[in-house]
Amino acid sequence: MEYTAAQSGFRQQHNMRLRNSSMDGSDGSQLFDDTSATGPGAQGVYRNQQAGPQAAGGLPGQSLLSDPMSNLAMAYGSSLASQGREMVDKNLDRFIPVSKLKYYFAVDTVYVGKKLGILVFPYMHENWEVSYQQDIPVAPRFDVNAPDLYIPTMGFITYILVAGLALGTQNRFSPELLGVQASSALVWLIMEVLAVLLSLYLVTVNTDLTTIDLLAFSGYKYVGYVLVHISVNIISSAVSLVNHQMVCFSRMILGVVAGLLFGKLAYYLSLLWCCAAIFVFMDRIKLLHVVQGRFDSEQLLKERQRERQVNDVVVVKSQATQDAKQEVLLFLHLRL
Amino acid sequence: MAFTLYTLIQTAILCTNAIAVLHEERFLSKIGWGVDQGVGGFGDDPGVKAQILNLIRSVRTVMRVPLIIVNSACIILLLLFG
């Protein structure tokens, strides 16, 4: 009797903890694979611990726990908790397609490394096709060309942090500015995805690009932003250090000029490189994805001209937004 | 250029309002974007202009009532909170 009470009490606790941390254990709709090997072990330890104090404090508190009303209340509470969790899961699945999101986060280190290499240097990559497995695209872990959401998310967050760093080196930092940067970057991202969706709708191309795919593609450019800003910040801070020494060695003018030129030059060069790289990357990715949406070989010619249209409209639009943003960033950050 | 999420909402409301106030007889037919001038055949190549006209027509039909609600809410909120 005490042990079942302990079990149901523990399960209720466990349920509350699970619901709070939004991590499913035994329902089948897992948000991510539970690779912690200590899971069952911890449960066993908990159970023992729960049963232990119960047995020890069972005698004075026996009236509390063997009371059928409190048993009933605990059982009811645990069923209510599991019902609530089911409702949350169902509604969450309706608004955010959780199972589809899981596909985009199934990455590993090798994939991330290769993808970052392709993003920075897309010129040597020959085969851009996404391999399919029974009509669904293969998970990013197995195919370098598949889109993922891990790199864009991480790139976005790193971009905000590096922007904070850039502001800090210019003594213009305050914690609210991080939030401002984050929301404005998010708004630009949403507007770019909406612009791409609108242009895809207008050109009536049958493609299997989902909104999340477009989000992933639009998020890949944050990697370039991060590289540009890191390069300019590291170089500018290194150069300012060198400037100090040069001032001490009374080659002041040359040192300062070299520092300024080098800083700005590094910024422009890396900006140009990353713009070209992401342009080529987007071009080839979109070409492939639009073409791969059709399996009908008769209409391939018409598809070719339509994809040219799409390419022009879509890529120009995305490039326009990216260039606008680069200009804005230039005015905002570059006061070397 | 601090865009917040609030400006995004404002932009969306303004753009939808702008599309909704395009008058059918006085304006759209005059510039050849009327309802009867867009929908050609039922071929599988509607063209960009037909898509735009479809979009405008569907936005005007679908968003009329929600826009009334959202605009009233905006007016009340702006009156109350400035």
Short mmCIF file of C-alpha atoms in Angstrom, two decimals:
data_model
loop_
_atom_site.label_atom_id
_atom_site.label_comp_id
_atom_site.label_asym_id
_atom_site.label_seq_id
_atom_site.Cartn_x
_atom_site.Cartn_y
_atom_site.Cartn_z
CA MET A 1 0.00 0.00 0.00
CA GLU A 2 2.75 2.39 0.92
CA TYR A 3 4.80 1.39 -2.07
CA THR A 4 1.96 2.00 -4.53
CA ALA A 5 1.31 5.34 -2.89
CA ALA A 6 4.97 6.14 -3.25
CA GLN A 7 4.88 5.01 -6.87
CA SER A 8 1.87 7.12 -7.78
CA GLY A 9 3.31 10.06 -5.89
CA PHE A 10 6.58 9.64 -7.69
CA ARG A 11 4.82 9.34 -11.03
CA GLN A 12 2.93 12.53 -10.40
CA GLN A 13 6.16 14.28 -9.53
CA HIS A 14 7.78 12.77 -12.57
CA ASN A 15 4.87 13.91 -14.75
CA MET A 16 5.02 17.43 -13.46
CA ARG A 17 8.73 17.51 -14.00
CA LEU A 18 8.34 16.14 -17.51
CA ARG A 19 5.66 18.61 -18.40
CA ASN A 20 7.66 21.46 -17.04
CA SER A 21 10.76 20.54 -18.89
CA SER A 22 8.74 19.57 -22.01
CA MET A 23 10.59 16.35 -22.48
CA ASP A 24 8.59 13.20 -23.20
CA GLY A 25 9.74 9.89 -21.93
CA SER A 26 7.31 7.14 -22.54
CA ASP A 27 4.58 8.54 -24.74
CA GLY A 28 6.18 8.00 -28.14
CA SER A 29 6.08 11.66 -29.17
CA GLN A 30 9.58 12.50 -28.12
CA LEU A 31 11.01 15.89 -28.85
CA PHE A 32 14.47 14.46 -29.07
CA ASP A 33 16.09 11.13 -28.49
CA ASP A 34 16.81 10.56 -24.87
CA THR A 35 20.42 9.47 -25.00
CA SER A 36 21.02 9.84 -21.30
CA ALA A 37 21.85 6.40 -20.08
CA THR A 38 21.23 7.43 -16.52
CA GLY A 39 17.50 7.82 -17.12
CA PRO A 40 16.25 4.47 -15.91
CA GLY A 41 18.98 4.32 -13.32
CA ALA A 42 17.90 7.65 -11.87
CA GLN A 43 14.33 6.50 -11.80
CA GLY A 44 15.29 3.40 -9.90
CA VAL A 45 17.33 5.43 -7.45
CA TYR A 46 14.44 7.84 -6.98
CA ARG A 47 12.04 5.04 -6.35
CA ASN A 48 14.28 3.53 -3.76
CA GLN A 49 14.79 6.85 -2.10
CA GLN A 50 11.10 7.51 -2.11
CA ALA A 51 10.33 4.10 -0.72
CA GLY A 52 13.04 4.46 1.92
CA PRO A 53 11.81 7.56 3.71
CA GLN A 54 8.30 6.31 3.29
CA ALA A 55 9.12 3.14 5.15
CA ALA A 56 10.99 5.11 7.80
CA GLY A 57 8.42 7.85 8.24
CA GLY A 58 5.59 5.51 7.47
CA LEU A 59 4.69 4.87 11.05
CA PRO A 60 4.07 8.46 12.19
CA GLY A 61 2.64 9.60 8.88
CA GLN A 62 0.77 6.47 8.14
CA SER A 63 -2.54 8.08 8.64
CA LEU A 64 -1.75 10.62 5.93
CA LEU A 65 -0.81 8.10 3.28
CA SER A 66 -3.06 5.18 3.85
CA ASP A 67 -6.01 7.50 3.89
CA PRO A 68 -8.08 6.44 0.89
CA MET A 69 -9.11 10.00 0.15
CA SER A 70 -5.55 11.17 -0.29
CA ASN A 71 -4.81 8.12 -2.39
CA LEU A 72 -7.74 8.98 -4.57
CA ALA A 73 -6.62 12.57 -4.74
CA MET A 74 -3.12 11.56 -5.79
CA ALA A 75 -4.40 9.17 -8.43
CA TYR A 76 -6.76 11.83 -9.75
CA GLY A 77 -4.00 14.38 -9.77
CA SER A 78 -1.67 12.14 -11.71
CA SER A 79 -4.34 11.32 -14.28
CA LEU A 80 -5.10 15.02 -14.62
CA ALA A 81 -1.45 15.72 -15.15
CA SER A 82 -1.14 13.11 -17.87
CA GLN A 83 -4.30 14.43 -19.53
CA GLY A 84 -2.90 17.92 -19.46
CA ARG A 85 0.31 16.72 -20.98
CA GLU A 86 -1.58 14.95 -23.77
CA MET A 87 -3.54 18.11 -24.51
CA VAL A 88 -0.41 20.22 -24.60
CA ASP A 89 1.25 17.73 -26.94
CA LYS A 90 -1.72 17.60 -29.26
CA ASN A 91 -2.08 21.37 -29.47
CA LEU A 92 1.62 21.89 -29.83
CA ASP A 93 1.68 19.44 -32.68
CA ARG A 94 -1.08 21.35 -34.39
CA PHE A 95 0.67 24.71 -34.27
CA ILE A 96 4.29 23.75 -34.63
CA PRO A 97 4.95 20.58 -36.61
CA VAL A 98 7.24 19.03 -34.08
CA SER A 99 7.95 15.81 -35.94
CA LYS A 100 8.90 17.74 -39.04
CA LEU A 101 11.17 19.97 -37.01
CA LYS A 102 12.94 16.94 -35.66
CA TYR A 103 14.08 16.12 -39.17
CA TYR A 104 15.81 19.45 -39.51
CA PHE A 105 17.78 19.06 -36.32
CA ALA A 106 19.08 15.57 -37.03
CA VAL A 107 22.64 16.65 -37.68
CA ASP A 108 26.04 15.55 -36.59
CA THR A 109 29.47 17.12 -36.45
CA VAL A 110 30.68 15.86 -39.82
CA TYR A 111 27.64 17.28 -41.56
CA VAL A 112 28.00 20.64 -39.84
CA GLY A 113 31.66 20.86 -40.74
CA LYS A 114 31.08 20.01 -44.39
CA LYS A 115 28.11 22.34 -44.64
CA LEU A 116 30.04 25.25 -43.19
CA GLY A 117 32.79 24.56 -45.69
CA ILE A 118 30.31 24.58 -48.55
CA LEU A 119 28.75 27.80 -47.29
CA VAL A 120 32.04 29.63 -47.26
CA PHE A 121 33.47 28.05 -50.40
CA PRO A 122 30.74 26.71 -52.68
CA TYR A 123 32.77 26.70 -55.83
CA MET A 124 34.32 23.26 -55.64
CA HIS A 125 31.16 21.38 -54.72
CA GLU A 126 29.92 19.43 -57.72
CA ASN A 127 26.95 17.36 -56.70
CA TRP A 128 24.17 19.49 -55.25
CA GLU A 129 21.35 16.99 -55.42
CA VAL A 130 19.48 15.92 -52.35
CA SER A 131 19.19 12.17 -52.20
CA TYR A 132 15.74 10.83 -51.48
CA GLN A 133 14.69 7.74 -49.67
CA GLN A 134 11.24 6.53 -50.71
CA ASP A 135 9.94 9.95 -51.61
CA ILE A 136 11.10 11.72 -48.47
CA PRO A 137 14.40 13.53 -48.36
CA VAL A 138 17.11 11.87 -46.37
CA ALA A 139 18.00 13.29 -42.97
CA PRO A 140 20.80 15.87 -42.96
CA ARG A 141 23.01 13.46 -41.13
CA PHE A 142 23.33 11.35 -44.25
CA ASP A 143 23.37 13.93 -47.00
CA VAL A 144 25.35 17.15 -47.12
CA ASN A 145 22.93 18.88 -49.47
CA ALA A 146 19.87 18.50 -47.29
CA PRO A 147 18.72 21.68 -45.53
CA ASP A 148 18.85 21.80 -41.77
CA LEU A 149 17.80 24.26 -39.11
CA TYR A 150 20.67 23.75 -36.72
CA ILE A 151 23.22 25.90 -38.55
CA PRO A 152 20.79 28.79 -39.12
CA THR A 153 19.71 28.82 -35.48
CA MET A 154 23.25 28.74 -34.19
CA GLY A 155 24.35 31.27 -36.79
CA PHE A 156 21.54 33.61 -35.81
CA ILE A 157 22.43 33.48 -32.12
CA THR A 158 26.14 33.84 -32.85
CA TYR A 159 25.39 36.79 -35.10
CA ILE A 160 23.55 38.57 -32.30
CA LEU A 161 26.41 37.92 -29.90
CA VAL A 162 29.02 39.09 -32.38
CA ALA A 163 26.97 42.21 -33.07
CA GLY A 164 27.02 42.83 -29.35
CA LEU A 165 30.79 42.35 -29.43
CA ALA A 166 31.10 44.82 -32.28
CA LEU A 167 29.04 47.35 -30.38
CA GLY A 168 31.13 46.74 -27.31
CA THR A 169 34.40 47.45 -29.05
CA GLN A 170 32.93 50.79 -30.02
CA ASN A 171 31.76 51.48 -26.46
CA ARG A 172 28.17 51.60 -27.54
CA PHE A 173 26.99 48.46 -25.81
CA SER A 174 24.10 48.09 -23.43
CA PRO A 175 22.12 44.91 -22.69
CA GLU A 176 18.93 46.22 -24.26
CA LEU A 177 20.70 46.60 -27.56
CA LEU A 178 21.13 42.84 -27.74
CA GLY A 179 17.37 42.45 -27.62
CA VAL A 180 16.91 45.18 -30.20
CA GLN A 181 19.40 43.51 -32.53
CA ALA A 182 17.71 40.16 -32.02
CA SER A 183 14.23 41.41 -32.85
CA SER A 184 15.30 43.43 -35.83
CA ALA A 185 17.28 40.50 -37.24
CA LEU A 186 14.25 38.29 -36.69
CA VAL A 187 12.01 40.79 -38.46
CA TRP A 188 14.36 40.94 -41.45
CA LEU A 189 14.38 37.17 -41.60
CA ILE A 190 10.59 36.97 -41.53
CA MET A 191 10.30 39.62 -44.21
CA GLU A 192 12.77 37.82 -46.41
CA VAL A 193 10.94 34.51 -46.04
CA LEU A 194 7.65 36.26 -46.85
CA ALA A 195 9.18 37.90 -49.90
CA VAL A 196 10.47 34.56 -51.16
CA LEU A 197 7.09 32.92 -50.53
CA LEU A 198 5.31 35.70 -52.38
CA SER A 199 7.58 35.44 -55.37
CA LEU A 200 7.25 31.66 -55.43
CA TYR A 201 3.47 32.03 -55.40
CA LEU A 202 3.48 34.59 -58.16
CA VAL A 203 5.55 32.50 -60.51
CA THR A 204 3.37 29.41 -59.88
CA VAL A 205 6.14 26.92 -59.72
CA ASN A 206 5.41 23.50 -58.35
CA THR A 207 8.07 22.88 -55.86
CA ASP A 208 8.40 20.84 -52.74
CA LEU A 209 10.11 23.63 -50.86
CA THR A 210 8.32 24.11 -47.58
CA THR A 211 8.33 27.25 -45.49
CA ILE A 212 10.78 25.68 -43.11
CA ASP A 213 13.14 24.96 -46.01
CA LEU A 214 13.00 28.61 -46.97
CA LEU A 215 13.65 29.55 -43.37
CA ALA A 216 16.68 27.27 -43.38
CA PHE A 217 18.03 28.75 -46.61
CA SER A 218 17.50 32.27 -45.42
CA GLY A 219 19.24 31.45 -42.18
CA TYR A 220 22.38 30.20 -43.86
CA LYS A 221 23.53 33.72 -44.57
CA TYR A 222 24.08 34.38 -40.87
CA VAL A 223 27.19 32.25 -41.10
CA GLY A 224 28.61 34.75 -43.57
CA TYR A 225 27.62 37.67 -41.36
CA VAL A 226 29.33 36.09 -38.38
CA LEU A 227 32.51 35.48 -40.34
CA VAL A 228 32.58 39.03 -41.62
CA HIS A 229 32.04 40.59 -38.24
CA ILE A 230 34.44 38.32 -36.46
CA SER A 231 37.11 39.02 -39.02
CA VAL A 232 36.68 42.74 -38.79
CA ASN A 233 36.52 42.76 -35.01
CA ILE A 234 39.51 40.55 -34.46
CA ILE A 235 41.51 42.39 -37.03
CA SER A 236 40.49 45.79 -35.72
CA SER A 237 41.27 44.89 -32.13
CA ALA A 238 44.56 43.30 -33.14
CA VAL A 239 45.34 46.32 -35.24
CA SER A 240 44.56 48.69 -32.42
CA LEU A 241 47.02 46.78 -30.28
CA VAL A 242 49.60 47.11 -33.00
CA ASN A 243 48.74 50.78 -33.21
CA HIS A 244 49.62 51.24 -29.58
CA GLN A 245 53.04 49.79 -30.15
CA MET A 246 53.48 51.78 -33.28
CA VAL A 247 52.61 54.93 -31.44
CA CYS A 248 55.23 54.09 -28.90
CA PHE A 249 57.71 53.54 -31.64
CA SER A 250 56.71 56.90 -33.16
CA ARG A 251 55.58 55.61 -36.49
CA MET A 252 52.21 56.99 -35.58
CA ILE A 253 50.73 58.13 -38.84
CA LEU A 254 51.67 55.09 -40.81
CA GLY A 255 50.41 52.78 -38.08
CA VAL A 256 47.05 54.47 -37.74
CA VAL A 257 46.50 54.67 -41.45
CA ALA A 258 47.47 51.04 -41.92
CA GLY A 259 45.12 50.10 -39.13
CA LEU A 260 42.20 51.98 -40.57
CA LEU A 261 42.79 50.84 -44.10
CA PHE A 262 43.35 47.28 -43.12
CA GLY A 263 40.25 47.23 -40.95
CA LYS A 264 37.99 48.66 -43.61
CA LEU A 265 39.64 46.64 -46.32
CA ALA A 266 39.21 43.45 -44.36
CA TYR A 267 35.56 44.29 -43.86
CA TYR A 268 34.92 44.96 -47.52
CA LEU A 269 36.90 41.98 -48.72
CA SER A 270 35.25 39.51 -46.42
CA LEU A 271 31.87 41.06 -47.15
CA LEU A 272 32.44 40.66 -50.88
CA TRP A 273 33.64 37.10 -50.47
CA CYS A 274 30.72 36.04 -48.31
CA CYS A 275 28.20 37.78 -50.56
CA ALA A 276 29.55 35.97 -53.61
CA ALA A 277 29.68 32.67 -51.75
CA ILE A 278 26.15 32.85 -50.44
CA PHE A 279 24.88 34.04 -53.82
CA VAL A 280 26.38 31.03 -55.58
CA PHE A 281 25.16 28.73 -52.83
CA MET A 282 21.58 30.01 -52.99
CA ASP A 283 21.59 29.95 -56.76
CA ARG A 284 22.51 26.29 -56.99
CA ILE A 285 20.34 25.17 -54.12
CA LYS A 286 17.22 26.87 -55.46
CA LEU A 287 17.82 25.65 -58.97
CA LEU A 288 18.02 22.08 -57.73
CA HIS A 289 15.03 22.25 -55.44
CA VAL A 290 12.74 23.79 -57.98
CA VAL A 291 13.72 21.29 -60.62
CA GLN A 292 13.44 18.36 -58.28
CA GLY A 293 9.83 19.20 -57.56
CA ARG A 294 8.81 17.80 -60.91
CA PHE A 295 9.16 14.26 -62.07
CA ASP A 296 7.46 14.73 -65.41
CA SER A 297 10.00 14.61 -68.18
CA GLU A 298 7.68 16.02 -70.85
CA GLN A 299 7.43 19.40 -69.25
CA LEU A 300 11.11 19.68 -68.55
CA LEU A 301 11.63 22.37 -71.17
CA LYS A 302 8.91 24.56 -69.83
CA GLU A 303 10.25 23.87 -66.40
CA ARG A 304 13.67 25.06 -67.43
CA GLN A 305 12.39 28.45 -68.53
CA ARG A 306 10.16 28.73 -65.53
CA GLU A 307 13.02 27.99 -63.23
CA ARG A 308 15.02 30.69 -64.93
CA GLN A 309 12.18 33.03 -64.12
CA VAL A 310 12.02 31.85 -60.56
CA ASN A 311 15.72 32.15 -60.21
CA ASP A 312 15.76 35.70 -61.38
CA VAL A 313 12.85 36.82 -59.29
CA VAL A 314 13.65 34.88 -56.16
CA VAL A 315 17.37 35.27 -56.13
CA VAL A 316 17.22 38.91 -57.02
CA LYS A 317 14.72 39.53 -54.27
CA SER A 318 16.72 37.71 -51.68
CA GLN A 319 19.89 39.36 -52.84
CA ALA A 320 18.19 42.74 -52.66
CA THR A 321 17.18 42.19 -49.08
CA GLN A 322 20.58 40.85 -48.22
CA ASP A 323 22.32 43.79 -49.84
CA ALA A 324 20.02 46.23 -48.12
CA LYS A 325 20.80 44.62 -44.84
CA GLN A 326 24.52 44.65 -45.54
CA GLU A 327 24.34 48.35 -46.24
CA VAL A 328 22.46 48.94 -43.03
CA LEU A 329 24.97 46.92 -41.10
CA LEU A 330 27.74 48.87 -42.70
CA PHE A 331 26.35 52.15 -41.48
CA LEU A 332 25.55 50.75 -38.12
CA HIS A 333 28.73 48.97 -37.20
CA LEU A 334 31.49 50.39 -39.26
CA ARG A 335 32.89 53.43 -37.50
CA LEU A 336 36.47 52.41 -37.46
CA MET B 1 17.26 50.55 -38.29
CA ALA B 2 15.62 49.01 -35.31
CA PHE B 3 12.78 46.90 -36.55
CA THR B 4 10.81 45.37 -33.78
CA LEU B 5 8.11 42.75 -33.97
CA TYR B 6 5.62 45.51 -33.33
CA THR B 7 6.65 47.29 -36.51
CA LEU B 8 6.22 44.02 -38.36
CA ILE B 9 2.64 43.78 -37.14
CA GLN B 10 2.06 47.42 -38.06
CA THR B 11 3.47 46.82 -41.53
CA ALA B 12 1.26 43.80 -42.05
CA ILE B 13 -1.85 45.68 -40.98
CA LEU B 14 -1.00 48.66 -43.17
CA CYS B 15 -0.29 46.55 -46.23
CA THR B 16 -3.48 44.52 -45.86
CA ASN B 17 -5.46 47.71 -45.41
CA ALA B 18 -3.87 49.12 -48.53
CA ILE B 19 -4.86 46.08 -50.56
CA ALA B 20 -8.36 46.10 -49.11
CA VAL B 21 -9.16 49.69 -50.06
CA LEU B 22 -8.50 49.22 -53.76
CA HIS B 23 -11.90 49.86 -55.24
CA GLU B 24 -13.14 47.44 -57.84
CA GLU B 25 -15.03 49.76 -60.22
CA ARG B 26 -13.27 53.04 -59.75
CA PHE B 27 -9.74 51.89 -59.86
CA LEU B 28 -9.00 48.32 -60.72
CA SER B 29 -11.14 48.13 -63.84
CA LYS B 30 -9.71 51.43 -65.04
CA ILE B 31 -6.18 50.09 -65.05
CA GLY B 32 -7.17 46.74 -66.43
CA TRP B 33 -6.86 44.79 -63.22
CA GLY B 34 -10.53 44.06 -62.78
CA VAL B 35 -11.99 40.74 -61.76
CA ASP B 36 -13.23 39.90 -65.24
CA GLN B 37 -10.01 40.83 -66.94
CA GLY B 38 -7.67 38.48 -65.17
CA VAL B 39 -8.93 34.97 -65.28
CA GLY B 40 -8.14 33.65 -68.72
CA GLY B 41 -8.33 30.00 -69.53
CA PHE B 42 -7.81 27.16 -67.12
CA GLY B 43 -4.46 26.24 -68.56
CA ASP B 44 -1.65 25.40 -66.28
CA ASP B 45 0.18 28.64 -66.94
CA PRO B 46 -1.75 31.45 -65.28
CA GLY B 47 1.01 34.00 -65.59
CA VAL B 48 2.18 36.56 -63.09
CA LYS B 49 -0.57 39.11 -63.74
CA ALA B 50 -3.36 36.59 -63.19
CA GLN B 51 -1.72 35.48 -59.97
CA ILE B 52 -1.49 39.05 -58.71
CA LEU B 53 -5.13 39.71 -59.58
CA ASN B 54 -6.16 36.51 -57.86
CA LEU B 55 -4.18 37.49 -54.81
CA ILE B 56 -5.73 40.95 -54.65
CA ARG B 57 -9.23 39.59 -55.11
CA SER B 58 -8.82 36.88 -52.48
CA VAL B 59 -7.27 39.25 -49.96
CA ARG B 60 -10.15 41.66 -50.44
CA THR B 61 -12.72 38.94 -50.02
CA VAL B 62 -11.17 37.05 -47.16
CA MET B 63 -9.67 39.80 -45.05
CA ARG B 64 -12.59 42.21 -45.07
CA VAL B 65 -14.17 41.16 -41.79
CA PRO B 66 -10.98 40.40 -39.83
CA LEU B 67 -9.60 43.76 -40.94
CA ILE B 68 -12.63 45.51 -39.51
CA ILE B 69 -12.04 43.83 -36.18
CA VAL B 70 -8.30 44.45 -36.16
CA ASN B 71 -8.69 48.09 -37.19
CA SER B 72 -11.25 48.73 -34.49
CA ALA B 73 -8.95 47.16 -31.93
CA CYS B 74 -6.06 49.32 -33.16
CA ILE B 75 -8.16 52.47 -32.98
CA ILE B 76 -9.31 51.72 -29.45
CA LEU B 77 -5.81 50.86 -28.29
CA LEU B 78 -4.30 53.95 -29.84
CA LEU B 79 -6.98 56.14 -28.33
CA LEU B 80 -6.42 54.66 -24.91
CA PHE B 81 -2.66 54.39 -24.88
CA GLY B 82 -1.48 56.92 -27.40
#
